[in-house]
Short mmCIF file of C-alpha atoms and ligand atoms in Angstrom, two decimals:
data_model
loop_
_atom_site.label_atom_id
_atom_site.label_comp_id
_atom_site.label_asym_id
_atom_site.label_seq_id
_atom_site.Cartn_x
_atom_site.Cartn_y
_atom_site.Cartn_z
CA MET R 1 0.16 -22.34 22.75
CA THR R 2 3.71 -22.94 22.15
CA THR R 3 5.78 -19.68 25.00
CA VAL R 4 8.80 -19.60 23.89
CA SER R 5 11.21 -16.51 24.94
CA THR R 6 12.24 -15.50 21.09
CA HIS R 7 9.04 -16.40 19.21
CA PRO R 8 5.43 -15.42 18.64
CA PRO R 9 2.03 -17.98 19.12
CA PRO R 10 2.12 -19.30 15.62
CA PRO R 11 0.04 -17.22 13.44
CA PRO R 12 -2.33 -19.19 10.66
CA PRO R 13 -0.45 -20.48 7.72
CA PRO R 14 -0.54 -17.61 5.47
CA PRO R 15 -2.88 -17.81 2.63
CA SER R 16 0.65 -16.17 0.48
CA ASN R 17 3.53 -14.74 1.77
CA ASN R 18 3.15 -12.31 5.01
CA THR R 19 -0.61 -12.19 5.23
CA THR R 20 -1.91 -14.04 7.55
CA THR R 21 -5.68 -13.66 9.75
CA THR R 22 -6.32 -13.89 13.26
CA ALA R 23 -8.47 -16.07 15.35
CA SER R 24 -10.66 -12.73 16.29
CA ASP R 25 -11.66 -12.02 12.17
CA VAL R 26 -12.52 -15.83 11.82
CA ASN R 27 -14.76 -16.33 15.22
CA GLN R 28 -16.85 -13.71 13.26
CA PRO R 29 -19.77 -14.59 11.90
CA PRO R 30 -20.07 -13.93 8.48
CA PRO R 31 -21.54 -11.17 6.68
CA PRO R 32 -24.71 -12.05 4.37
CA PRO R 33 -23.51 -12.49 1.71
CA LEU R 34 -23.28 -9.16 -1.29
CA ALA R 35 -25.54 -8.93 -4.22
CA ILE R 36 -23.61 -6.73 -6.91
CA GLN R 37 -27.39 -4.48 -7.72
CA SER R 38 -26.43 -3.84 -3.60
CA LEU R 39 -24.47 -1.18 -5.20
CA GLN R 40 -26.36 0.35 -7.68
CA ILE R 41 -24.14 -0.04 -10.30
CA SER R 42 -24.98 -0.86 -14.05
CA GLU R 43 -25.01 -3.79 -15.55
CA ILE R 44 -22.48 -3.60 -19.08
CA SER R 45 -23.52 -4.43 -22.18
CA PHE R 46 -20.77 -5.30 -24.60
CA THR R 47 -20.19 -5.09 -28.34
CA GLY R 48 -17.70 -6.25 -30.59
CA GLN R 49 -17.69 -3.32 -33.03
CA THR R 50 -18.51 -6.75 -35.56
CA GLY R 51 -22.22 -6.95 -33.54
CA GLY R 52 -20.96 -9.06 -30.18
CA VAL R 53 -17.88 -10.74 -28.73
CA PRO R 54 -17.27 -14.37 -28.45
CA GLU R 55 -18.60 -15.50 -23.79
CA SER R 56 -14.91 -16.89 -24.04
CA ALA R 57 -14.15 -13.08 -24.52
CA LEU R 58 -16.00 -11.74 -21.50
CA ASP R 59 -13.45 -12.35 -19.68
CA ASP R 60 -11.13 -10.50 -21.01
CA VAL R 61 -11.15 -6.34 -20.53
CA GLY R 62 -9.20 -6.14 -24.77
CA TYR R 63 -13.38 -6.84 -25.84
CA PRO R 64 -14.36 -2.92 -26.45
CA PHE R 65 -17.71 -2.69 -24.06
CA GLN R 66 -19.58 0.11 -23.29
CA THR R 67 -21.94 1.40 -20.79
CA PRO R 68 -25.40 1.97 -21.81
CA GLU R 69 -24.67 5.72 -20.39
CA ASP R 70 -22.66 5.82 -22.53
CA PRO R 71 -22.30 4.28 -25.19
CA SER R 72 -19.53 5.17 -27.19
CA ALA R 73 -17.12 5.34 -24.14
CA LEU R 74 -15.39 1.87 -25.51
CA PHE R 75 -12.66 1.14 -23.78
CA GLU R 76 -9.30 0.37 -25.83
CA LYS R 77 -7.09 -1.87 -23.44
CA ILE R 78 -2.98 -1.11 -23.89
CA GLY R 79 -1.15 -2.90 -21.64
CA GLN R 80 -1.46 -5.16 -18.02
CA VAL R 81 0.41 -2.50 -15.47
CA GLY R 82 -1.38 -4.78 -12.45
CA GLU R 83 -1.64 -7.83 -10.78
CA GLY R 84 -3.44 -7.29 -8.03
CA THR R 85 -4.80 -9.78 -4.87
CA TYR R 86 -8.26 -9.73 -6.94
CA GLY R 87 -7.27 -9.89 -9.80
CA LYS R 88 -5.38 -7.92 -13.22
CA VAL R 89 -5.15 -4.50 -13.13
CA TYR R 90 -5.26 -2.70 -16.83
CA LYS R 91 -4.33 0.34 -19.07
CA ALA R 92 -6.41 1.84 -21.45
CA ARG R 93 -7.86 4.70 -23.60
CA ASN R 94 -11.13 5.34 -22.96
CA GLY R 95 -12.33 5.76 -27.16
CA LYS R 96 -14.70 8.81 -26.60
CA THR R 97 -12.16 10.99 -24.62
CA GLY R 98 -9.07 9.61 -25.40
CA LYS R 99 -8.58 9.43 -21.82
CA LEU R 100 -5.97 6.64 -20.36
CA MET R 101 -7.80 5.04 -17.91
CA ALA R 102 -7.16 2.26 -15.26
CA LEU R 103 -9.39 -0.92 -14.73
CA LYS R 104 -9.11 -2.80 -12.27
CA ARG R 105 -11.17 -5.81 -12.66
CA ILE R 106 -12.03 -8.12 -9.27
CA ARG R 107 -12.35 -11.36 -10.14
CA MET R 108 -15.57 -12.80 -9.03
CA LYS R 109 -15.14 -16.73 -9.91
CA THR R 110 -13.25 -18.07 -6.49
CA GLU R 111 -16.12 -16.39 -4.20
CA LYS R 112 -17.94 -18.52 -2.55
CA ASP R 113 -19.65 -15.55 -0.73
CA GLY R 114 -21.07 -13.09 -3.66
CA PHE R 115 -18.61 -9.98 -4.04
CA PRO R 116 -15.82 -10.17 -2.34
CA ILE R 117 -15.80 -7.71 0.82
CA THR R 118 -12.28 -7.09 0.39
CA ALA R 119 -13.10 -4.64 -3.22
CA MET R 120 -17.48 -3.86 -1.08
CA ARG R 121 -15.10 -1.62 0.96
CA GLU R 122 -11.99 -0.29 -1.70
CA ILE R 123 -15.50 0.81 -3.72
CA LYS R 124 -17.73 3.02 -1.06
CA LEU R 125 -14.62 4.29 -0.16
CA LEU R 126 -13.13 5.48 -2.44
CA GLN R 127 -16.89 6.77 -3.71
CA LYS R 128 -16.53 8.61 -0.26
CA LEU R 129 -12.82 10.06 -0.80
CA LYS R 130 -12.73 13.40 -3.18
CA HIS R 131 -9.22 14.45 -2.48
CA GLU R 132 -6.32 15.32 -4.69
CA ARG R 133 -3.48 12.79 -3.66
CA ILE R 134 -6.30 10.28 -4.02
CA VAL R 135 -6.49 7.74 -6.60
CA GLN R 136 -10.47 8.99 -8.02
CA LEU R 137 -12.27 6.20 -8.78
CA GLN R 138 -14.65 6.68 -11.84
CA GLU R 139 -17.17 4.09 -12.08
CA ILE R 140 -18.65 0.61 -11.96
CA MET R 141 -18.50 -1.40 -15.26
CA VAL R 142 -19.88 -5.26 -14.42
CA ALA R 143 -19.53 -8.00 -16.84
CA LYS R 144 -20.05 -11.58 -16.34
CA GLY R 145 -18.65 -13.07 -13.62
CA SER R 146 -16.17 -9.45 -12.97
CA VAL R 147 -16.61 -6.20 -11.69
CA TYR R 148 -13.80 -3.64 -13.86
CA MET R 149 -12.91 -0.85 -11.59
CA VAL R 150 -12.39 2.42 -13.61
CA LEU R 151 -9.77 4.28 -12.16
CA GLU R 152 -7.81 7.58 -13.54
CA TYR R 153 -4.91 6.02 -14.71
CA MET R 154 -1.20 7.05 -13.81
CA ASP R 155 1.68 5.91 -15.78
CA HIS R 156 4.05 4.26 -12.31
CA ASP R 157 4.36 3.75 -9.21
CA LEU R 158 6.98 3.98 -6.59
CA SER R 159 7.72 0.36 -6.17
CA GLY R 160 8.19 0.21 -10.01
CA ILE R 161 10.12 3.95 -10.15
CA LEU R 162 12.67 3.19 -7.59
CA GLY R 163 13.16 -0.66 -9.37
CA HIS R 164 14.48 2.41 -12.06
CA PRO R 165 17.94 1.10 -13.37
CA ASN R 166 19.15 4.61 -13.79
CA PHE R 167 16.65 6.89 -11.70
CA ASN R 168 17.16 8.83 -8.16
CA PHE R 169 15.40 11.34 -6.94
CA GLU R 170 17.08 14.52 -5.98
CA PRO R 171 16.09 15.68 -2.26
CA ALA R 172 13.43 17.44 -3.50
CA HIS R 173 12.00 15.06 -4.96
CA ALA R 174 11.34 12.41 -2.29
CA LYS R 175 11.30 15.73 -0.57
CA SER R 176 8.01 16.10 -2.39
CA LEU R 177 6.87 12.64 -2.44
CA VAL R 178 7.35 12.22 1.02
CA LYS R 179 5.03 15.78 1.79
CA GLN R 180 2.88 14.53 -0.80
CA MET R 181 2.05 10.69 1.15
CA LEU R 182 1.66 12.76 3.88
CA GLU R 183 -1.69 15.46 2.87
CA GLY R 184 -3.20 12.35 1.71
CA LEU R 185 -2.73 10.10 5.27
CA ALA R 186 -3.88 13.94 6.53
CA TYR R 187 -6.98 13.37 4.73
CA LEU R 188 -7.77 9.65 4.83
CA HIS R 189 -6.78 10.44 8.72
CA HIS R 190 -9.73 13.16 9.18
CA MET R 191 -12.24 11.50 6.88
CA GLY R 192 -11.10 8.82 9.39
CA ILE R 193 -10.26 6.03 7.35
CA LEU R 194 -7.18 4.16 8.08
CA HIS R 195 -5.25 2.80 5.07
CA ARG R 196 -3.37 -0.34 6.47
CA ASP R 197 -1.41 -0.66 4.03
CA ILE R 198 0.72 1.99 2.41
CA LYS R 199 4.10 0.41 0.74
CA GLY R 200 6.39 1.63 -2.78
CA SER R 201 3.18 -0.57 -4.80
CA ASN R 202 0.45 1.51 -3.53
CA LEU R 203 1.39 5.04 -4.36
CA LEU R 204 0.96 6.09 -7.60
CA ILE R 205 2.67 8.12 -9.42
CA ASN R 206 1.56 9.82 -12.85
CA ASN R 207 4.20 11.95 -14.84
CA LYS R 208 3.90 16.03 -13.36
CA GLY R 209 5.18 13.97 -10.42
CA GLU R 210 1.30 14.00 -8.36
CA LEU R 211 1.30 11.53 -5.93
CA LYS R 212 -2.23 9.45 -5.20
CA ILE R 213 -2.23 7.08 -2.26
CA ALA R 214 -4.61 3.74 -3.95
CA ASP R 215 -5.52 0.25 -3.07
CA PHE R 216 -7.79 0.35 -0.69
CA GLY R 217 -8.81 -2.93 -0.07
CA LEU R 218 -7.31 -3.05 3.78
CA ALA R 219 -8.91 0.18 3.80
CA ARG R 220 -11.53 0.68 7.60
CA VAL R 221 -12.95 3.70 8.31
CA PHE R 222 -11.64 3.56 12.88
CA GLU R 223 -14.11 5.37 16.04
CA LYS R 224 -11.74 8.41 16.53
CA ASN R 225 -11.52 7.71 20.92
CA ARG R 226 -12.42 4.49 20.85
CA ALA R 227 -10.84 1.76 21.36
CA HIS R 228 -10.76 -0.17 18.79
CA ASP R 229 -10.40 -4.64 18.39
CA TYR R 230 -9.26 -4.68 15.03
CA THR R 231 -6.92 -6.79 13.42
CA ASN R 232 -3.27 -6.73 13.45
CA ARG R 233 -2.31 -9.04 10.20
CA VAL R 234 -2.84 -5.94 8.33
CA ILE R 235 0.32 -4.17 6.39
CA THR R 236 2.75 -6.22 4.98
CA LEU R 237 5.13 -6.70 6.02
CA TRP R 238 8.31 -5.03 5.58
CA TYR R 239 6.22 -1.64 6.59
CA ARG R 240 4.39 -2.84 9.73
CA PRO R 241 4.93 -1.24 12.85
CA PRO R 242 6.10 -2.55 15.88
CA GLU R 243 2.37 -2.11 17.53
CA LEU R 244 1.57 -4.71 15.23
CA LEU R 245 4.43 -7.34 14.94
CA LEU R 246 3.51 -8.29 18.57
CA GLY R 247 -0.11 -8.15 18.06
CA ALA R 248 -1.95 -4.99 19.19
CA THR R 249 -5.86 -4.53 18.09
CA ALA R 250 -6.69 -1.02 19.50
CA TYR R 251 -4.97 1.02 17.31
CA GLY R 252 -5.16 3.88 14.98
CA PRO R 253 -4.21 6.42 12.43
CA ALA R 254 -0.34 5.69 13.44
CA VAL R 255 0.48 2.71 12.14
CA ASP R 256 0.14 4.31 8.58
CA ILE R 257 2.84 6.56 10.33
CA TRP R 258 5.32 3.67 10.82
CA SER R 259 4.94 2.47 6.93
CA VAL R 260 6.21 6.74 5.19
CA GLY R 261 9.17 6.08 7.87
CA CYS R 262 9.97 3.12 6.07
CA ILE R 263 9.38 5.16 2.45
CA MET R 264 10.79 8.09 3.46
CA LEU R 265 13.59 6.28 4.15
CA GLU R 266 14.26 3.53 1.70
CA PHE R 267 14.76 6.48 -0.96
CA PHE R 268 17.70 7.10 1.05
CA THR R 269 19.09 4.61 1.45
CA GLY R 270 18.12 3.20 -2.11
CA LYS R 271 17.09 -0.02 0.42
CA ALA R 272 13.60 -1.46 1.94
CA ALA R 273 13.99 -0.02 6.25
CA PHE R 274 13.85 -2.85 7.96
CA SER R 275 13.45 -6.11 5.46
CA GLY R 276 12.15 -9.33 7.98
CA VAL R 277 11.05 -12.27 6.12
CA ASP R 278 8.47 -13.07 9.19
CA GLU R 279 7.42 -11.10 12.66
CA ILE R 280 9.87 -12.18 14.59
CA THR R 281 12.91 -11.54 12.02
CA GLN R 282 10.94 -8.74 10.53
CA LEU R 283 10.53 -7.80 14.89
CA ASP R 284 15.09 -8.20 14.97
CA SER R 285 15.58 -5.49 12.32
CA ILE R 286 13.26 -2.97 13.33
CA TYR R 287 15.94 -3.38 17.59
CA LYS R 288 18.70 -4.03 15.45
CA ILE R 289 17.90 0.21 14.24
CA MET R 290 15.59 1.44 16.53
CA GLY R 291 16.61 -0.12 19.37
CA THR R 292 14.80 -2.76 22.22
CA PRO R 293 11.57 -1.40 23.40
CA SER R 294 11.53 -0.50 27.01
CA VAL R 295 8.41 0.45 29.81
CA GLU R 296 10.82 3.66 29.86
CA ASN R 297 10.31 4.16 26.01
CA TRP R 298 7.55 2.75 25.71
CA PRO R 299 4.90 2.53 28.71
CA THR R 300 2.53 0.20 27.39
CA VAL R 301 4.58 -2.03 24.63
CA LYS R 302 3.96 -4.40 27.92
CA GLU R 303 0.60 -4.23 28.09
CA LEU R 304 0.57 -5.82 24.04
CA PRO R 305 -0.68 -9.32 24.35
CA TRP R 306 2.67 -10.93 22.47
CA TYR R 307 5.79 -8.45 23.73
CA ALA R 308 6.69 -11.23 26.54
CA MET R 309 6.84 -14.40 23.60
CA VAL R 310 8.69 -12.48 21.63
CA ARG R 311 11.09 -10.33 23.59
CA PRO R 312 15.02 -10.79 22.05
CA ASN R 313 17.44 -12.72 24.60
CA GLU R 314 19.05 -9.33 23.47
CA ASN R 315 18.70 -5.56 24.38
CA TYR R 316 19.47 -2.74 21.09
CA VAL R 317 19.92 0.16 22.38
CA SER R 318 18.73 2.70 18.96
CA LYS R 319 22.22 2.82 16.44
CA PHE R 320 19.33 5.31 13.87
CA LYS R 321 21.12 8.44 14.59
CA GLU R 322 24.40 6.46 14.24
CA SER R 323 23.25 4.94 11.46
CA TYR R 324 21.82 7.48 9.29
CA ALA R 325 23.19 11.15 10.73
CA SER R 326 25.60 11.42 7.66
CA LEU R 327 22.61 10.11 5.45
CA LEU R 328 19.97 12.77 6.16
CA SER R 329 20.14 16.00 6.99
CA ALA R 330 19.40 17.25 10.00
CA GLY R 331 15.02 18.15 9.84
CA ALA R 332 15.23 14.87 7.58
CA LEU R 333 16.12 12.75 9.94
CA GLU R 334 14.51 15.47 13.01
CA LEU R 335 10.98 13.85 11.43
CA LEU R 336 11.90 10.27 10.48
CA GLU R 337 12.84 9.40 13.57
CA ALA R 338 9.70 11.05 14.73
CA LEU R 339 8.06 9.30 12.67
CA LEU R 340 9.80 5.67 12.96
CA SER R 341 9.52 5.99 17.35
CA MET R 342 8.80 2.70 18.78
CA ASP R 343 5.76 4.42 20.59
CA PRO R 344 2.91 5.20 17.84
CA LEU R 345 1.86 7.34 20.48
CA LYS R 346 5.13 9.30 20.02
CA ARG R 347 4.66 9.18 15.99
CA PRO R 348 3.15 13.33 15.09
CA SER R 349 -0.27 12.86 13.30
CA ALA R 350 0.02 13.44 10.43
CA ALA R 351 -0.53 16.42 9.89
CA GLU R 352 2.09 17.97 12.60
CA ALA R 353 4.49 15.89 10.36
CA LEU R 354 3.91 18.22 8.06
CA ASN R 355 4.93 21.33 10.23
CA PHE R 356 8.36 19.15 10.63
CA ASP R 357 10.52 22.27 9.38
CA TYR R 358 12.25 19.10 7.05
CA PHE R 359 9.25 21.26 5.74
CA LYS R 360 8.69 24.13 7.21
CA THR R 361 12.02 25.84 6.65
CA GLU R 362 14.49 23.61 5.88
CA LEU R 363 15.81 23.63 2.17
CA PRO R 364 15.86 22.47 -0.57
CA GLU R 365 11.54 22.88 -1.01
CA ALA R 366 9.97 19.87 -2.15
CA VAL R 367 9.32 19.57 -5.94
CA MET R 368 7.46 17.84 -7.67
CA PRO R 369 9.82 14.92 -9.79
CA ALA R 370 7.99 16.58 -13.09
CA ASN R 371 10.92 14.80 -13.91
CA LEU R 372 9.52 11.45 -14.86
CA LEU R 373 7.86 12.78 -17.54
CA ASP R 374 11.83 12.10 -18.80
CA ILE R 375 11.77 8.26 -18.71
CA ALA R 376 10.72 6.03 -20.76
CA GLY R 377 8.04 4.39 -20.31
CA ASP R 378 5.60 3.18 -17.75
CA TRP R 379 6.91 2.27 -13.86
CA HIS R 380 5.20 -0.22 -12.17
CA GLU R 381 5.94 -2.12 -9.81
CA PHE R 382 4.15 -5.64 -12.22
CA GLU R 383 6.18 -3.98 -15.24
CA SER R 384 9.17 -3.61 -13.17
CA LYS R 385 9.63 -7.47 -11.98
CA GLN R 386 8.95 -8.20 -15.47
CA ARG R 387 11.58 -5.89 -17.22
CA LYS R 388 13.63 -7.70 -14.55
CA ARG R 389 12.29 -11.21 -15.46
CA GLN R 390 13.30 -10.94 -19.26
CA LYS R 391 16.73 -9.48 -18.13
CA GLY R 392 17.71 -12.16 -16.00
CA SER R 393 20.24 -13.72 -17.62
CA ASN R 394 21.89 -11.00 -18.09
CA SER R 395 21.83 -9.18 -15.02
CA SER R 396 24.74 -11.86 -13.59
CA ASN R 397 27.27 -9.40 -15.77
CA THR R 398 25.56 -5.82 -14.47
CA ASN R 399 26.56 -4.36 -11.42
CA ASN R 400 23.84 -2.67 -9.52
CA ASN R 401 22.58 -4.11 -5.87
CA LYS R 402 19.34 -1.07 -6.02
CA SER R 403 16.40 -1.78 -3.73
CA LYS R 404 15.24 -3.98 -6.23
CA GLN R 405 17.22 -6.55 -5.88
CA GLU R 406 16.17 -7.17 -2.92
CA THR R 407 12.57 -10.56 -2.28
CA ARG R 408 9.44 -7.85 -1.62
CA PRO R 409 7.02 -9.52 -0.15
CA LYS R 410 4.52 -10.11 -2.24
CA ALA R 411 1.60 -9.90 -1.32
CA ALA R 412 -0.60 -6.71 0.22
CA PRO R 413 -2.15 -8.72 3.25
CA SER R 414 -5.82 -9.98 2.10
CA LEU R 415 -8.83 -10.38 4.75
CA PRO R 416 -11.08 -13.76 3.59
CA SER R 417 -14.57 -12.77 2.05
CA SER R 418 -16.38 -13.93 5.18
CA SER R 419 -14.38 -11.74 7.24
CA ARG R 420 -14.36 -8.61 8.89
CA PRO R 421 -11.07 -5.86 9.74
P1 ADP D 1 -5.24 -5.52 -4.97
O1 ADP D 1 -5.35 -4.65 -4.36
O2 ADP D 1 -5.29 -5.97 -5.79
O3 ADP D 1 -3.45 -6.06 -4.50
P2 ADP D 1 -4.01 -2.47 -6.31
O4 ADP D 1 -4.75 -1.31 -6.86
O5 ADP D 1 -2.74 -2.29 -5.28
O6 ADP D 1 -4.85 -3.51 -6.53
O7 ADP D 1 -3.20 -2.27 -8.31
C1 ADP D 1 -2.43 -3.86 -8.16
C2 ADP D 1 -1.16 -2.26 -9.08
O8 ADP D 1 -1.26 -2.43 -9.84
C3 ADP D 1 -0.23 -1.98 -8.35
O9 ADP D 1 0.94 -1.61 -7.96
C4 ADP D 1 -0.41 -0.74 -9.40
O10 ADP D 1 1.65 -0.67 -10.24
C5 ADP D 1 -1.23 -1.09 -10.69
N1 ADP D 1 -2.50 -0.25 -10.54
C6 ADP D 1 -3.15 0.34 -9.84
N2 ADP D 1 -4.07 1.60 -10.04
C7 ADP D 1 -3.36 1.59 -10.66
C8 ADP D 1 -3.74 3.00 -11.33
N3 ADP D 1 -5.51 4.30 -11.20
N4 ADP D 1 -3.17 3.67 -12.46
C9 ADP D 1 -2.54 3.09 -12.71
N5 ADP D 1 -0.97 2.42 -12.06
C10 ADP D 1 -2.63 0.97 -11.50
#
């Protein structure tokens, strides 16, 4: 391993932008293949309106299908709203209830080890979670070659909304969304679960302005008050806290809190808080605003595996207050500074954060952004990107400098099916 002062140990090649796997993950014995049957989910039968669908159609949710328990529950595909790590996410209508649902397809064909462990983890966790700030899993359906998670439908995700050409949140709305994020996290952390991929496209919002946390593919149960040995290759790069970038494998809920801080700052500035292209430039981008960590402001930083190897040549002092004081209220500044503490032990828990003056005493009070009803169409990251592509040739004529112009890290980090989190 090269010990160049400004570079971390070379990580294994990322499977996609910003996503990698630790050696310790890879060295774990692979879990036994998981049979779909162990999920205790019922096989669905396919019945096209004319008495059956061709084999080739089984991959396509566009064909009506039904569960044995509820034969009249046919889903009509309306359109694709997401391109996830496992497969596509569709907007669909339940023919019986008329309710809109999201169908998240788990692609099975490429899996050598059986049912993908990340999907298994997500399903098991979602089955346990019942909270108004967590997306609700309604049922699981199995079709040839694919499993579908049937989820309550949410009109937008935060990344899509932030990419809207002329929609902006009022301060009271931004406050509500940060509050709702923290409420969801307070519940998750209370349940002993780390999300490990909090970012805009995983924060779903409906037209009533309700926010729900989604995508539990990287989430895991953590043991409170115990040393942990988890992978540090989680959380999409721009939302990844410094302790993970410095190689920490013992960590807790504070990793999700950092991500909330990044998103909150993005509400006010309209662009990603820290936007590196790899671990080193990400750390650099954090240091330039928050200051270089030292034993004075982060007593245990020296113990982190990569600290000595990635020490920057220059020492920066924090520019956080001077950079944002004119943009943020005193309460917002105080909360953000706490959420973005370099030392994870100094970050408040989600429950503590909800008691900050920003929420308790400072005006305006949080108001759910029900004005989302006024925006035409559904705004998820997927459609947002598509609209941008469609506009592509014209966009050089428009003068738009919002965050949507940035090249966001594409994928949520993904663990290989044989890894332990
Ligand atoms: P993956 O785990 O494969 O990355 P996600 O769960 O993140 O997939 O879903 C990908 C995208 O699909 C999300 O960013 C979101 O825009 C959309 N999506 C996911 N779940 C829903 C839902 N319940 N309602 C509406 N859109 C959803």
